[in-house]
Amino acid sequence: MSKLKVQCFGVSLDGFAAGPHQDLQNPLGLRGPELMEWFFPTRVFQKMVGKGEGENGVDNAMAEQGFVNIGAWILGRNMFGPVRGPWPDENWRGWWGEEPPYHVPVFVLTHHPRPPLTMRGGTVFHFVTDGIHSALEQARAAASGLDVRVGGGAATVREYLRAQLIDELHLAIRPVVLGAGENLWRDLDMSALGYECTKHVAGERALHVFLRRKAGS
Ligand SMILES: NC(=O)c1ccc[n+]([C@@H]2O[C@H](COP(=O)([O-])OP(=O)(O)OC[C@H]3O[C@@H](n4cnc5c(N)ncnc54)[C@H](OP(=O)(O)O)[C@@H]3O)[C@@H](O)[C@H]2O)c1
């Protein structure tokens, strides 16, 4: 059965998944990169950016499993880029260059329509303007039985959690406090929504926490 998963989602101790003031210079917002400092040294990330070997520990294993069995992704528009409001043109093609690390169809939630964008290496960005259920339906069809990963950001993960559609959630909790930005837990009662913690694993630079939606909830 195809699952809807959040994986490798970096959060601060106080629940922030991005810092404030996202823009072209600060894709993750101010101090946002501190949330991903567990990921940057890993072999997975270093290979992604065409650099050397990278580290091969627990954090790397967690990063690796985030890409296993994924047939499609769903992103929020703010994760796709810094453009807000109507698209002024089609020049913005994502943060990741001409060959993004997805290699499967990616469904970007937005209120502003745009034709699909075919990148090198199998990634096609589809812009979905009719809501989270439609994006999920399209992603599941594209994934042909594989899992669908909600990449983020916080607003998008919150929407799918609120709708009780996320089956599994893997958070990489970083030992930092951000104080401001996009908070994953804003207005969410995870217990009432039926989520429970099933496992936690200490990595080199983050605590990896796994939650799942209880059967019947
Ligand atoms: N910590 C991590 O692991 C992690 C992972 C991924 C991303 N991030 C970071 O998180 C930040 C982005 O998160 P965010 O919470 O600001 O935003 P987001 O979830 O990426 O995107 C929110 C935007 O997506 C569009 N959208 C969402 N739901 C929609 C719906 N149902 N219908 C139509 N459009 C919808 C809207 O854009 P429009 O109205 O403009 O179209 C909305 O403003 C970035 O800094 C990113 O780098 C962090």
PDB file of C-alpha atoms and ligand atoms in Angstrom:
ATOM      1  CA  MET A   1       0.000   0.000   0.000  1.00  0.00           C
ATOM      2  CA  SER A   2       1.415   3.377  -1.034  1.00  0.00           C
ATOM      3  CA  LYS A   3       2.124   5.624   1.957  1.00  0.00           C
ATOM      4  CA  LEU A   4       2.197   9.377   2.342  1.00  0.00           C
ATOM      5  CA  LYS A   5       5.392  10.258   4.199  1.00  0.00           C
ATOM      6  CA  VAL A   6       7.296  13.191   5.571  1.00  0.00           C
ATOM      7  CA  GLN A   7      10.964  12.343   5.832  1.00  0.00           C
ATOM      8  CA  CYS A   8      14.183  13.977   6.938  1.00  0.00           C
ATOM      9  CA  PHE A   9      12.276  17.053   8.009  1.00  0.00           C
ATOM     10  CA  GLY A  10      14.604  19.299   9.993  1.00  0.00           C
ATOM     11  CA  VAL A  11      13.088  21.057  13.003  1.00  0.00           C
ATOM     12  CA  SER A  12      14.490  23.083  15.873  1.00  0.00           C
ATOM     13  CA  LEU A  13      13.783  22.183  19.506  1.00  0.00           C
ATOM     14  CA  ASP A  14      11.057  24.822  19.464  1.00  0.00           C
ATOM     15  CA  GLY A  15       9.445  23.334  16.357  1.00  0.00           C
ATOM     16  CA  PHE A  16      10.613  25.672  13.591  1.00  0.00           C
ATOM     17  CA  ALA A  17      11.150  24.178  10.126  1.00  0.00           C
ATOM     18  CA  ALA A  18      12.379  27.435   8.566  1.00  0.00           C
ATOM     19  CA  GLY A  19      13.649  30.736   9.894  1.00  0.00           C
ATOM     20  CA  PRO A  20      11.943  34.087   9.233  1.00  0.00           C
ATOM     21  CA  HIS A  21      12.511  36.268   6.129  1.00  0.00           C
ATOM     22  CA  GLN A  22      12.771  33.641   3.387  1.00  0.00           C
ATOM     23  CA  ASP A  23      14.194  35.161   0.224  1.00  0.00           C
ATOM     24  CA  LEU A  24      16.626  34.506  -2.608  1.00  0.00           C
ATOM     25  CA  GLN A  25      19.618  34.845  -0.266  1.00  0.00           C
ATOM     26  CA  ASN A  26      17.974  32.837   2.541  1.00  0.00           C
ATOM     27  CA  PRO A  27      16.012  29.924   1.049  1.00  0.00           C
ATOM     28  CA  LEU A  28      15.504  28.433   4.522  1.00  0.00           C
ATOM     29  CA  GLY A  29      14.988  31.811   6.177  1.00  0.00           C
ATOM     30  CA  LEU A  30      17.380  33.437   8.631  1.00  0.00           C
ATOM     31  CA  ARG A  31      19.248  30.765  10.625  1.00  0.00           C
ATOM     32  CA  GLY A  32      17.292  28.115   8.703  1.00  0.00           C
ATOM     33  CA  PRO A  33      20.470  26.261   7.599  1.00  0.00           C
ATOM     34  CA  GLU A  34      21.068  25.381  11.276  1.00  0.00           C
ATOM     35  CA  LEU A  35      18.103  22.998  10.904  1.00  0.00           C
ATOM     36  CA  MET A  36      19.865  21.083   8.156  1.00  0.00           C
ATOM     37  CA  GLU A  37      23.353  20.920   9.651  1.00  0.00           C
ATOM     38  CA  TRP A  38      22.782  17.212  10.256  1.00  0.00           C
ATOM     39  CA  PHE A  39      22.202  16.711   6.498  1.00  0.00           C
ATOM     40  CA  PHE A  40      24.903  18.845   4.874  1.00  0.00           C
ATOM     41  CA  PRO A  41      27.891  16.675   5.933  1.00  0.00           C
ATOM     42  CA  THR A  42      26.232  13.384   4.853  1.00  0.00           C
ATOM     43  CA  ARG A  43      27.366  11.385   1.864  1.00  0.00           C
ATOM     44  CA  VAL A  44      23.838  11.725   0.416  1.00  0.00           C
ATOM     45  CA  PHE A  45      24.033  15.527   0.384  1.00  0.00           C
ATOM     46  CA  GLN A  46      27.676  15.729  -0.681  1.00  0.00           C
ATOM     47  CA  LYS A  47      26.950  13.466  -3.672  1.00  0.00           C
ATOM     48  CA  MET A  48      23.898  15.588  -4.487  1.00  0.00           C
ATOM     49  CA  VAL A  49      26.015  18.720  -4.768  1.00  0.00           C
ATOM     50  CA  GLY A  50      28.760  16.913  -6.687  1.00  0.00           C
ATOM     51  CA  LYS A  51      31.337  17.143  -3.918  1.00  0.00           C
ATOM     52  CA  GLY A  52      33.542  14.563  -2.156  1.00  0.00           C
ATOM     53  CA  GLU A  53      32.684  11.555  -0.102  1.00  0.00           C
ATOM     54  CA  GLY A  54      30.743  12.945   2.866  1.00  0.00           C
ATOM     55  CA  GLU A  55      30.091  11.198   6.168  1.00  0.00           C
ATOM     56  CA  ASN A  56      28.637   7.730   6.354  1.00  0.00           C
ATOM     57  CA  GLY A  57      27.068   7.515   9.839  1.00  0.00           C
ATOM     58  CA  VAL A  58      23.574   7.390  11.299  1.00  0.00           C
ATOM     59  CA  ASP A  59      22.537  10.766   9.849  1.00  0.00           C
ATOM     60  CA  ASN A  60      23.578   9.561   6.388  1.00  0.00           C
ATOM     61  CA  ALA A  61      21.576   6.331   6.789  1.00  0.00           C
ATOM     62  CA  MET A  62      18.542   8.445   7.747  1.00  0.00           C
ATOM     63  CA  ALA A  63      19.043  10.676   4.710  1.00  0.00           C
ATOM     64  CA  GLU A  64      19.374   7.614   2.447  1.00  0.00           C
ATOM     65  CA  GLN A  65      16.150   5.998   3.629  1.00  0.00           C
ATOM     66  CA  GLY A  66      14.318   9.242   2.829  1.00  0.00           C
ATOM     67  CA  PHE A  67      14.740   8.523  -0.881  1.00  0.00           C
ATOM     68  CA  VAL A  68      13.819   4.813  -0.831  1.00  0.00           C
ATOM     69  CA  ASN A  69      10.603   3.736  -2.594  1.00  0.00           C
ATOM     70  CA  ILE A  70       9.499   7.314  -3.374  1.00  0.00           C
ATOM     71  CA  GLY A  71       7.529   7.628  -6.617  1.00  0.00           C
ATOM     72  CA  ALA A  72       6.428  11.271  -6.367  1.00  0.00           C
ATOM     73  CA  TRP A  73       6.834  14.344  -4.147  1.00  0.00           C
ATOM     74  CA  ILE A  74       4.522  17.131  -2.995  1.00  0.00           C
ATOM     75  CA  LEU A  75       5.990  20.560  -2.155  1.00  0.00           C
ATOM     76  CA  GLY A  76       4.591  23.910  -1.110  1.00  0.00           C
ATOM     77  CA  ARG A  77       5.317  26.820  -3.374  1.00  0.00           C
ATOM     78  CA  ASN A  78       7.613  28.501  -0.814  1.00  0.00           C
ATOM     79  CA  MET A  79       9.852  25.439  -0.812  1.00  0.00           C
ATOM     80  CA  PHE A  80      10.015  25.582  -4.607  1.00  0.00           C
ATOM     81  CA  GLY A  81      11.308  29.136  -4.610  1.00  0.00           C
ATOM     82  CA  PRO A  82      11.277  32.737  -3.377  1.00  0.00           C
ATOM     83  CA  VAL A  83       8.693  34.057  -5.870  1.00  0.00           C
ATOM     84  CA  ARG A  84       5.437  35.153  -4.203  1.00  0.00           C
ATOM     85  CA  GLY A  85       2.204  36.248  -5.860  1.00  0.00           C
ATOM     86  CA  PRO A  86       1.514  35.695  -9.571  1.00  0.00           C
ATOM     87  CA  TRP A  87       4.511  34.337 -11.517  1.00  0.00           C
ATOM     88  CA  PRO A  88       6.033  37.354 -13.324  1.00  0.00           C
ATOM     89  CA  ASP A  89       7.503  34.951 -15.929  1.00  0.00           C
ATOM     90  CA  GLU A  90       8.677  31.343 -16.106  1.00  0.00           C
ATOM     91  CA  ASN A  91      12.328  32.052 -15.370  1.00  0.00           C
ATOM     92  CA  TRP A  92      12.338  30.574 -11.856  1.00  0.00           C
ATOM     93  CA  ARG A  93      13.042  26.825 -12.193  1.00  0.00           C
ATOM     94  CA  GLY A  94      13.558  25.806  -8.539  1.00  0.00           C
ATOM     95  CA  TRP A  95      16.541  26.023  -6.182  1.00  0.00           C
ATOM     96  CA  TRP A  96      18.203  22.888  -7.453  1.00  0.00           C
ATOM     97  CA  GLY A  97      19.598  23.705 -10.908  1.00  0.00           C
ATOM     98  CA  GLU A  98      18.732  21.925 -14.132  1.00  0.00           C
ATOM     99  CA  GLU A  99      18.916  18.430 -12.592  1.00  0.00           C
ATOM    100  CA  PRO A 100      17.013  18.504  -9.274  1.00  0.00           C
ATOM    101  CA  PRO A 101      17.516  15.647  -6.805  1.00  0.00           C
ATOM    102  CA  TYR A 102      13.954  14.295  -7.125  1.00  0.00           C
ATOM    103  CA  HIS A 103      14.120  12.283 -10.385  1.00  0.00           C
ATOM    104  CA  VAL A 104      10.336  11.670 -10.243  1.00  0.00           C
ATOM    105  CA  PRO A 105       7.240  13.864 -10.692  1.00  0.00           C
ATOM    106  CA  VAL A 106       6.918  16.679  -8.135  1.00  0.00           C
ATOM    107  CA  PHE A 107       3.573  18.366  -7.415  1.00  0.00           C
ATOM    108  CA  VAL A 108       3.913  21.970  -6.227  1.00  0.00           C
ATOM    109  CA  LEU A 109       0.907  23.442  -4.370  1.00  0.00           C
ATOM    110  CA  THR A 110       0.209  27.014  -5.403  1.00  0.00           C
ATOM    111  CA  HIS A 111      -2.616  29.465  -6.030  1.00  0.00           C
ATOM    112  CA  HIS A 112      -0.881  30.644  -9.222  1.00  0.00           C
ATOM    113  CA  PRO A 113      -1.159  28.428 -12.300  1.00  0.00           C
ATOM    114  CA  ARG A 114       1.855  27.623 -14.397  1.00  0.00           C
ATOM    115  CA  PRO A 115       2.570  24.980 -17.075  1.00  0.00           C
ATOM    116  CA  PRO A 116       4.552  21.877 -16.040  1.00  0.00           C
ATOM    117  CA  LEU A 117       8.319  22.219 -16.010  1.00  0.00           C
ATOM    118  CA  THR A 118      10.409  19.310 -17.265  1.00  0.00           C
ATOM    119  CA  MET A 119      13.909  19.170 -15.833  1.00  0.00           C
ATOM    120  CA  ARG A 120      16.831  16.835 -16.518  1.00  0.00           C
ATOM    121  CA  GLY A 121      16.987  13.448 -14.803  1.00  0.00           C
ATOM    122  CA  GLY A 122      13.264  12.662 -14.576  1.00  0.00           C
ATOM    123  CA  THR A 123      12.011  15.529 -12.418  1.00  0.00           C
ATOM    124  CA  VAL A 124       8.866  17.217 -13.729  1.00  0.00           C
ATOM    125  CA  PHE A 125       7.356  20.015 -11.634  1.00  0.00           C
ATOM    126  CA  HIS A 126       3.553  20.121 -11.883  1.00  0.00           C
ATOM    127  CA  PHE A 127       1.823  23.161 -10.392  1.00  0.00           C
ATOM    128  CA  VAL A 128      -1.400  22.218  -8.612  1.00  0.00           C
ATOM    129  CA  THR A 129      -3.950  24.948  -7.920  1.00  0.00           C
ATOM    130  CA  ASP A 130      -6.908  22.882  -6.727  1.00  0.00           C
ATOM    131  CA  GLY A 131      -5.730  21.875  -3.285  1.00  0.00           C
ATOM    132  CA  ILE A 132      -4.046  19.193  -1.225  1.00  0.00           C
ATOM    133  CA  HIS A 133      -6.425  16.351  -2.078  1.00  0.00           C
ATOM    134  CA  SER A 134      -5.971  16.902  -5.797  1.00  0.00           C
ATOM    135  CA  ALA A 135      -2.178  17.080  -5.389  1.00  0.00           C
ATOM    136  CA  LEU A 136      -2.218  13.821  -3.454  1.00  0.00           C
ATOM    137  CA  GLU A 137      -4.434  12.101  -5.993  1.00  0.00           C
ATOM    138  CA  GLN A 138      -2.162  13.182  -8.841  1.00  0.00           C
ATOM    139  CA  ALA A 139       0.979  12.246  -6.919  1.00  0.00           C
ATOM    140  CA  ARG A 140      -0.355   8.787  -6.057  1.00  0.00           C
ATOM    141  CA  ALA A 141      -1.264   8.164  -9.691  1.00  0.00           C
ATOM    142  CA  ALA A 142       2.201   9.287 -10.809  1.00  0.00           C
ATOM    143  CA  ALA A 143       3.922   7.179  -8.136  1.00  0.00           C
ATOM    144  CA  SER A 144       2.353   3.947  -9.501  1.00  0.00           C
ATOM    145  CA  GLY A 145       2.193   2.164  -6.159  1.00  0.00           C
ATOM    146  CA  LEU A 146       5.345   3.662  -4.632  1.00  0.00           C
ATOM    147  CA  ASP A 147       5.202   6.050  -1.667  1.00  0.00           C
ATOM    148  CA  VAL A 148       4.614   9.794  -1.935  1.00  0.00           C
ATOM    149  CA  ARG A 149       6.880  12.115   0.069  1.00  0.00           C
ATOM    150  CA  VAL A 150       5.707  15.509   1.263  1.00  0.00           C
ATOM    151  CA  GLY A 151       8.927  17.508   1.082  1.00  0.00           C
ATOM    152  CA  GLY A 152       7.650  20.586   2.925  1.00  0.00           C
ATOM    153  CA  GLY A 153       7.661  23.302   3.933  1.00  0.00           C
ATOM    154  CA  ALA A 154       5.944  23.674   7.254  1.00  0.00           C
ATOM    155  CA  ALA A 155       2.627  25.028   5.951  1.00  0.00           C
ATOM    156  CA  THR A 156       2.230  22.145   3.530  1.00  0.00           C
ATOM    157  CA  VAL A 157       3.116  19.470   6.086  1.00  0.00           C
ATOM    158  CA  ARG A 158       0.694  21.074   8.552  1.00  0.00           C
ATOM    159  CA  GLU A 159      -2.135  20.964   5.983  1.00  0.00           C
ATOM    160  CA  TYR A 160      -1.638  17.255   5.322  1.00  0.00           C
ATOM    161  CA  LEU A 161      -1.320  16.504   9.049  1.00  0.00           C
ATOM    162  CA  ARG A 162      -4.493  18.426   9.831  1.00  0.00           C
ATOM    163  CA  ALA A 163      -6.295  16.363   7.182  1.00  0.00           C
ATOM    164  CA  GLN A 164      -4.866  13.202   8.833  1.00  0.00           C
ATOM    165  CA  LEU A 165      -3.387  12.139   5.511  1.00  0.00           C
ATOM    166  CA  ILE A 166       0.255  11.683   6.550  1.00  0.00           C
ATOM    167  CA  ASP A 167       0.930   8.026   7.412  1.00  0.00           C
ATOM    168  CA  GLU A 168       4.510   8.440   8.675  1.00  0.00           C
ATOM    169  CA  LEU A 169       6.603  11.381   9.767  1.00  0.00           C
ATOM    170  CA  HIS A 170      10.382  11.370  10.293  1.00  0.00           C
ATOM    171  CA  LEU A 171      11.730  14.488  11.975  1.00  0.00           C
ATOM    172  CA  ALA A 172      15.399  15.326  12.369  1.00  0.00           C
ATOM    173  CA  ILE A 173      15.339  17.382  15.554  1.00  0.00           C
ATOM    174  CA  ARG A 174      18.302  19.718  15.839  1.00  0.00           C
ATOM    175  CA  PRO A 175      19.562  20.940  19.224  1.00  0.00           C
ATOM    176  CA  VAL A 176      18.988  24.614  18.428  1.00  0.00           C
ATOM    177  CA  VAL A 177      16.294  27.120  19.332  1.00  0.00           C
ATOM    178  CA  LEU A 178      15.172  29.460  16.564  1.00  0.00           C
ATOM    179  CA  GLY A 179      12.449  31.481  18.288  1.00  0.00           C
ATOM    180  CA  ALA A 180      10.894  32.653  14.998  1.00  0.00           C
ATOM    181  CA  GLY A 181      10.017  31.405  11.537  1.00  0.00           C
ATOM    182  CA  GLU A 182       7.668  28.701  10.258  1.00  0.00           C
ATOM    183  CA  ASN A 183       6.560  26.479  13.118  1.00  0.00           C
ATOM    184  CA  LEU A 184       5.574  22.928  12.267  1.00  0.00           C
ATOM    185  CA  TRP A 185       3.313  22.553  15.308  1.00  0.00           C
ATOM    186  CA  ARG A 186       1.366  25.802  14.973  1.00  0.00           C
ATOM    187  CA  ASP A 187      -2.329  25.113  15.726  1.00  0.00           C
ATOM    188  CA  LEU A 188      -1.833  21.346  15.601  1.00  0.00           C
ATOM    189  CA  ASP A 189      -2.840  18.827  18.278  1.00  0.00           C
ATOM    190  CA  MET A 190      -0.881  15.801  17.136  1.00  0.00           C
ATOM    191  CA  SER A 191      -2.362  13.559  19.791  1.00  0.00           C
ATOM    192  CA  ALA A 192      -5.953  14.425  18.856  1.00  0.00           C
ATOM    193  CA  LEU A 193      -5.050  13.876  15.214  1.00  0.00           C
ATOM    194  CA  GLY A 194      -4.063  10.326  16.120  1.00  0.00           C
ATOM    195  CA  TYR A 195      -0.268  10.464  15.864  1.00  0.00           C
ATOM    196  CA  GLU A 196       2.108   8.555  18.118  1.00  0.00           C
ATOM    197  CA  CYS A 197       5.861   8.368  18.384  1.00  0.00           C
ATOM    198  CA  THR A 198       7.189   4.938  17.455  1.00  0.00           C
ATOM    199  CA  LYS A 199      10.982   5.278  17.515  1.00  0.00           C
ATOM    200  CA  HIS A 200      13.835   7.672  18.132  1.00  0.00           C
ATOM    201  CA  VAL A 201      17.430   7.275  17.029  1.00  0.00           C
ATOM    202  CA  ALA A 202      20.367   9.502  17.941  1.00  0.00           C
ATOM    203  CA  GLY A 203      22.341  10.640  14.934  1.00  0.00           C
ATOM    204  CA  GLU A 204      25.607  12.544  14.928  1.00  0.00           C
ATOM    205  CA  ARG A 205      23.951  15.979  14.689  1.00  0.00           C
ATOM    206  CA  ALA A 206      20.199  15.361  15.135  1.00  0.00           C
ATOM    207  CA  LEU A 207      17.737  13.189  17.007  1.00  0.00           C
ATOM    208  CA  HIS A 208      15.667  11.263  14.480  1.00  0.00           C
ATOM    209  CA  VAL A 209      12.073  10.877  15.681  1.00  0.00           C
ATOM    210  CA  PHE A 210       9.497   8.746  13.902  1.00  0.00           C
ATOM    211  CA  LEU A 211       5.736   9.230  14.249  1.00  0.00           C
ATOM    212  CA  ARG A 212       2.873   7.404  12.626  1.00  0.00           C
ATOM    213  CA  ARG A 213      -0.864   7.743  12.457  1.00  0.00           C
ATOM    214  CA  LYS A 214      -2.511   5.108  14.650  1.00  0.00           C
ATOM    215  CA  ALA A 215      -4.716   2.584  12.880  1.00  0.00           C
ATOM    216  CA  GLY A 216      -8.348   3.695  12.827  1.00  0.00           C
ATOM    217  CA  SER A 217      -7.602   7.381  13.489  1.00  0.00           C
TER     218      SER A 217
HETATM  219  N1  LIG B   1      13.246  21.980   7.659  1.00  0.00           N
HETATM  220  C1  LIG B   1      13.091  21.240   6.568  1.00  0.00           C
HETATM  221  O1  LIG B   1      13.431  20.041   6.509  1.00  0.00           O
HETATM  222  C2  LIG B   1      12.466  21.882   5.374  1.00  0.00           C
HETATM  223  C3  LIG B   1      11.952  21.090   4.342  1.00  0.00           C
HETATM  224  C4  LIG B   1      11.352  21.726   3.271  1.00  0.00           C
HETATM  225  C5  LIG B   1      11.291  23.118   3.214  1.00  0.00           C
HETATM  226  N2  LIG B   1      11.810  23.836   4.227  1.00  0.00           N
HETATM  227  C6  LIG B   1      11.739  25.303   4.226  1.00  0.00           C
HETATM  228  O2  LIG B   1      10.420  25.682   4.574  1.00  0.00           O
HETATM  229  C7  LIG B   1      10.168  26.980   4.016  1.00  0.00           C
HETATM  230  C8  LIG B   1       8.845  26.928   3.261  1.00  0.00           C
HETATM  231  O3  LIG B   1       7.805  26.582   4.151  1.00  0.00           O
HETATM  232  P1  LIG B   1       6.493  27.468   4.312  1.00  0.00           P
HETATM  233  O4  LIG B   1       5.760  26.937   5.471  1.00  0.00           O
HETATM  234  O5  LIG B   1       6.879  28.915   4.277  1.00  0.00           O
HETATM  235  O6  LIG B   1       5.713  27.233   2.948  1.00  0.00           O
HETATM  236  P2  LIG B   1       5.392  25.987   1.978  1.00  0.00           P
HETATM  237  O7  LIG B   1       4.617  24.961   2.707  1.00  0.00           O
HETATM  238  O8  LIG B   1       6.624  25.557   1.260  1.00  0.00           O
HETATM  239  O9  LIG B   1       4.494  26.737   0.895  1.00  0.00           O
HETATM  240  C9  LIG B   1       3.328  27.435   1.279  1.00  0.00           C
HETATM  241  C10 LIG B   1       2.730  28.026   0.016  1.00  0.00           C
HETATM  242  O10 LIG B   1       2.343  26.970  -0.885  1.00  0.00           O
HETATM  243  C11 LIG B   1       1.118  27.316  -1.496  1.00  0.00           C
HETATM  244  N3  LIG B   1       0.080  26.421  -0.984  1.00  0.00           N
HETATM  245  C12 LIG B   1       0.124  25.641   0.122  1.00  0.00           C
HETATM  246  N4  LIG B   1      -1.022  24.965   0.275  1.00  0.00           N
HETATM  247  C13 LIG B   1      -1.809  25.313  -0.757  1.00  0.00           C
HETATM  248  C14 LIG B   1      -3.113  24.942  -1.159  1.00  0.00           C
HETATM  249  N5  LIG B   1      -3.843  24.058  -0.442  1.00  0.00           N
HETATM  250  N6  LIG B   1      -3.614  25.483  -2.281  1.00  0.00           N
HETATM  251  C15 LIG B   1      -2.889  26.363  -3.018  1.00  0.00           C
HETATM  252  N7  LIG B   1      -1.636  26.756  -2.688  1.00  0.00           N
HETATM  253  C16 LIG B   1      -1.107  26.248  -1.559  1.00  0.00           C
HETATM  254  C17 LIG B   1       0.828  28.754  -1.116  1.00  0.00           C
HETATM  255  O11 LIG B   1       1.572  29.564  -2.023  1.00  0.00           O
HETATM  256  P3  LIG B   1       0.953  30.668  -3.030  1.00  0.00           P
HETATM  257  O12 LIG B   1      -0.306  31.168  -2.419  1.00  0.00           O
HETATM  258  O13 LIG B   1       2.037  31.709  -3.102  1.00  0.00           O
HETATM  259  O14 LIG B   1       0.776  29.997  -4.332  1.00  0.00           O
HETATM  260  C18 LIG B   1       1.475  28.826   0.262  1.00  0.00           C
HETATM  261  O15 LIG B   1       1.774  30.140   0.654  1.00  0.00           O
HETATM  262  C19 LIG B   1      11.333  27.292   3.106  1.00  0.00           C
HETATM  263  O16 LIG B   1      12.212  28.147   3.798  1.00  0.00           O
HETATM  264  C20 LIG B   1      11.966  25.943   2.876  1.00  0.00           C
HETATM  265  O17 LIG B   1      13.336  26.039   2.574  1.00  0.00           O
HETATM  266  C21 LIG B   1      12.376  23.258   5.313  1.00  0.00           C
END
